[in-house]
């Protein structure tokens, strides 16, 4: 029996799991942002609620673990940032601790219980506030001990022109320190940034997609350019990984027509040809990060 957690900047979500089919949620708790002792206490409170001392725990978190130092970079929770979190928590709690990026946990959840069931290589994609990804092969994360595999959202990969007729695309600065990353144009904030650059109009992403679906030409142009820009780096990632399914999570995954447009374009830009959808909405609609953390702990994937 294990306890798993999905750690966000505002809340800690927990669950008790005995198998992939038996994952029972616990009460949400506020995330202590600046006090590591309080953070540890919040996890221990979850154990008390569960009424067990688990064999191990697993955390899904919006951060990246350095595979050499095991230090985690998690900007929105200062008390955890740059800390060898698995070691420190393990010492405090006296149990094994597994940690994975939230996008990795999404990919693991989709591979085990979602759209990726039956596929050997699953590339999970996040199109939410930003762009992320995770890679699962043979049911196991490639990033078993941390690392950057699957992070297709970062790196100067955005084309200088896109759309028909072509329009120049600025190399927007990215929070990772580089410019021209897919993260800057590919998800909700990127869509808003792109719309403003194309039309000098500031709109939230849900308004842009609603206007597009209602036939607005400016919104349609924004979506056309976005699909063009996102599809090439995603097609390259699929060629490199050999993924045979690409589940999509995050807020934009709920815009089915957008995911279908990306899928159609991606399938024209990859080497292997598919006569079925390849880029699809994720199926684990309830807490995929929590499900992924549970699967991580249940498999003991600490390679």
C-alpha positions in Angstrom: 0.0 0.0 0.0 1.4 3.4 -1.0 0.4 7.1 -0.7 0.8 9.3 -3.7 0.7 13.1 -4.0 0.1 15.7 -6.8 2.0 18.8 -5.5 0.7 22.1 -6.9 1.5 25.7 -6.0 -1.8 26.1 -4.1 -2.8 22.6 -3.0 -1.4 19.1 -2.2 -3.7 16.4 -3.5 -3.1 12.9 -2.1 -4.4 9.4 -2.5 -4.0 5.9 -1.1 -3.3 3.2 -3.7 -3.1 -0.6 -3.5 -3.4 -1.2 -7.3 -3.9 0.8 -10.5 -7.6 0.1 -10.1 -7.8 1.1 -6.4 -6.7 4.8 -6.0 -8.7 6.5 -3.2 -8.4 10.3 -2.9 -7.6 12.0 0.4 -8.5 15.6 1.5 -6.7 18.4 -0.3 -4.3 20.4 1.8 -2.8 23.9 1.2 0.8 23.7 -0.1 3.3 25.3 2.4 5.4 27.4 0.1 8.2 28.7 2.3 8.5 26.2 5.2 9.9 22.7 4.5 9.0 21.5 8.0 5.4 22.5 7.3 5.5 20.7 4.0 6.7 17.5 5.6 4.0 17.9 8.3 1.3 18.2 5.5 2.4 14.8 4.1 2.4 13.2 7.5 -1.2 14.6 8.0 -2.2 12.7 4.9 -0.7 9.5 6.3 -2.8 10.0 9.5 -5.9 10.5 7.4 -5.2 7.4 5.4 -4.6 5.5 8.6 -1.4 3.8 7.3 2.3 4.2 7.2 3.0 3.5 3.5 5.8 1.4 2.1 6.8 4.3 -0.1 5.4 7.5 -1.5 5.5 9.2 -4.9 5.1 12.8 -5.9 4.0 14.4 -9.1 5.3 18.0 -9.2 5.7 20.9 -11.6 9.5 20.7 -11.5 12.5 18.9 -13.0 14.9 16.7 -11.1 18.6 16.9 -12.1 19.5 13.2 -12.7 23.1 13.8 -11.4 22.5 15.9 -8.2 18.9 14.9 -7.6 18.1 18.6 -6.9 14.7 19.7 -8.1 14.0 23.0 -9.8 10.4 24.0 -8.8 10.1 27.8 -9.0 6.6 28.1 -7.5 7.4 26.3 -4.2 10.5 28.1 -2.8 11.0 25.7 0.2 11.5 22.8 -2.3 13.5 24.6 -5.0 17.1 23.3 -5.5 16.7 20.8 -2.8 17.5 17.1 -3.2 13.9 16.5 -2.4 13.7 12.7 -2.6 16.7 12.3 -0.3 15.5 15.0 2.2 12.0 13.7 2.3 13.2 10.1 2.6 15.4 11.0 5.5 12.6 12.9 7.3 9.8 10.3 6.6 12.1 7.2 6.8 10.7 5.7 3.6 11.6 5.6 -0.1 10.4 8.6 -2.0 9.9 8.7 -5.8 9.5 12.0 -7.6 8.5 12.8 -11.2 7.6 15.8 -13.2 3.8 16.4 -13.6 4.0 16.0 -17.4 5.8 12.7 -16.9 3.1 11.6 -14.5 0.5 12.6 -17.0 2.2 10.5 -19.7 2.5 7.5 -17.3 -1.2 7.8 -16.4 -2.3 7.9 -20.0 0.0 5.0 -20.9 -1.4 2.8 -18.1 -5.0 3.8 -17.8 -5.8 6.3 -20.6 -5.5 6.8 -24.3 -2.1 5.1 -24.4 -3.2 1.6 -23.2 -1.8 -1.1 -25.5 0.9 1.2 -27.0 4.5 0.5 -26.4 5.7 4.1 -26.7 3.5 6.9 -25.5 4.5 10.6 -25.8 2.3 12.6 -23.5 1.9 16.3 -24.3 0.7 19.1 -22.1 -0.9 22.1 -23.7 -2.0 24.1 -20.7 -0.5 27.4 -19.4 2.6 26.2 -21.1 3.9 23.3 -23.2 5.3 20.1 -21.6 5.7 16.5 -22.3 6.7 13.1 -21.0 7.8 9.8 -22.6 6.8 6.3 -21.5 8.3 3.2 -23.1 7.1 -0.4 -22.2 5.1 1.0 -19.3 8.0 2.9 -17.7 9.1 6.5 -17.6 12.2 7.4 -19.6 12.9 9.9 -16.7 13.0 7.3 -14.0 15.5 9.2 -11.9 14.8 12.7 -13.3 15.8 14.5 -16.4 14.5 16.4 -19.3 13.3 13.7 -21.8 10.0 14.7 -23.3 10.4 18.5 -22.7 9.7 19.4 -26.3 8.4 22.8 -25.2 11.9 24.3 -24.7 14.7 25.0 -27.1 14.7 27.5 -30.1 12.5 25.4 -32.3 9.8 27.8 -33.5 9.8 28.6 -37.2 10.6 32.2 -38.3 7.5 32.2 -40.5 4.2 30.3 -40.5 0.7 30.2 -41.9 -0.6 30.6 -45.5 0.2 33.2 -46.6 3.4 33.2 -44.4 3.7 35.7 -41.6 6.9 36.6 -39.6 6.9 35.1 -36.1 8.9 36.9 -33.4 11.4 34.9 -31.3 9.5 35.5 -28.0 11.6 35.3 -24.8 10.9 32.1 -22.8 10.9 31.7 -19.0 13.6 29.0 -19.4 16.0 31.8 -20.6 16.0 31.0 -24.3 14.0 32.6 -27.1 11.8 31.0 -29.7 10.6 28.0 -27.7 7.4 26.1 -28.5 6.3 27.1 -25.0 6.1 30.7 -26.0 3.5 30.1 -28.7 2.0 26.7 -28.3 -0.4 26.7 -25.4 -2.8 29.1 -23.7 -0.4 32.0 -22.9 1.3 31.4 -26.2 -1.9 31.5 -28.1 -2.7 34.9 -26.5 0.8 36.2 -27.3 0.5 35.1 -30.9 -3.0 36.6 -31.3 -1.7 39.9 -30.0 1.3 39.9 -32.3 -0.9 39.1 -35.3 -3.9 41.3 -34.7 -2.8 43.8 -32.0 -5.7 42.6 -29.8 -5.4 41.1 -26.3 -7.8 38.3 -25.7 -7.8 35.3 -23.3 -7.3 31.9 -25.0 -10.8 30.7 -24.3 -12.2 33.7 -26.2 -9.9 33.1 -29.1 -10.9 29.5 -29.4 -14.6 30.4 -29.0 -14.3 33.0 -31.7 -12.5 30.6 -34.0 -15.3 28.0 -33.6 -17.8 30.8 -34.3 -16.1 31.6 -37.6 -14.2 34.8 -36.7 -11.4 35.3 -39.3 -8.8 36.9 -37.0 -9.2 34.0 -34.5 -9.0 31.5 -37.4 -5.8 33.1 -38.6 -4.3 32.8 -35.1 -5.3 29.1 -34.8 -4.0 28.4 -38.3 -0.6 29.9 -37.5 -0.4 28.2 -34.1 -1.2 24.8 -35.6 1.5 25.3 -38.2 4.1 26.3 -35.6 3.3 23.5 -33.1 3.0 20.7 -35.6 6.5 20.7 -37.0 8.4 20.3 -33.6 5.8 17.8 -32.4 6.2 15.8 -35.6 10.0 15.8 -35.0 9.5 14.6 -31.5 7.3 11.7 -32.8 9.9 10.8 -35.4 12.6 10.7 -32.8 10.7 8.7 -30.1 8.7 6.4 -32.4 5.5 7.1 -30.4 2.4 5.5 -31.7 0.0 7.6 -29.6 0.2 11.2 -28.3 -2.3 11.9 -25.6 -2.8 15.6 -24.9 -3.6 17.1 -21.4 -3.9 20.6 -20.1 -6.5 23.2 -20.7 -6.4 23.3 -24.5 -6.9 19.5 -24.6 -10.6 20.2 -24.0 -10.8 22.1 -27.4 -11.4 19.0 -29.4 -11.3 20.8 -32.8 -7.9 22.2 -32.0 -6.4 18.9 -31.1 -8.0 17.4 -34.3 -6.4 20.2 -36.4 -3.0 19.6 -34.8 -3.4 15.8 -35.4 -4.2 16.2 -39.1 -1.2 18.5 -39.7 1.2 16.4 -37.6 0.3 13.2 -39.6 1.3 15.0 -42.8 4.8 15.8 -41.4 6.0 12.5 -39.9 7.7 9.6 -41.6 5.3 6.9 -40.5 1.8 7.3 -41.9 -1.2 6.7 -39.7 -4.8 6.3 -41.0 -6.1 6.9 -37.5 -5.8 9.8 -35.0 -2.4 10.0 -33.5 -2.6 13.2 -31.4 -5.7 12.7 -29.2 -7.2 14.2 -26.1 -6.1 12.4 -22.9 -8.6 10.1 -21.3 -7.6 10.4 -17.6 -9.7 13.4 -17.0 -9.6 13.2 -13.2 -6.2 14.0 -11.6 -3.8 12.3 -14.2 -0.9 13.6 -12.1 -2.2 11.7 -9.1 -2.8 8.6 -11.1 0.7 8.8 -12.6 2.3 9.2 -9.2 0.4 6.2 -8.0 1.6 4.1 -10.9 5.2 5.4 -10.3 5.1 4.2 -6.7 3.3 0.9 -7.4 5.9 -0.1 -10.0 8.7 1.2 -7.9 10.2 2.8 -11.0 13.3 4.4 -9.4 15.9 3.5 -12.0 
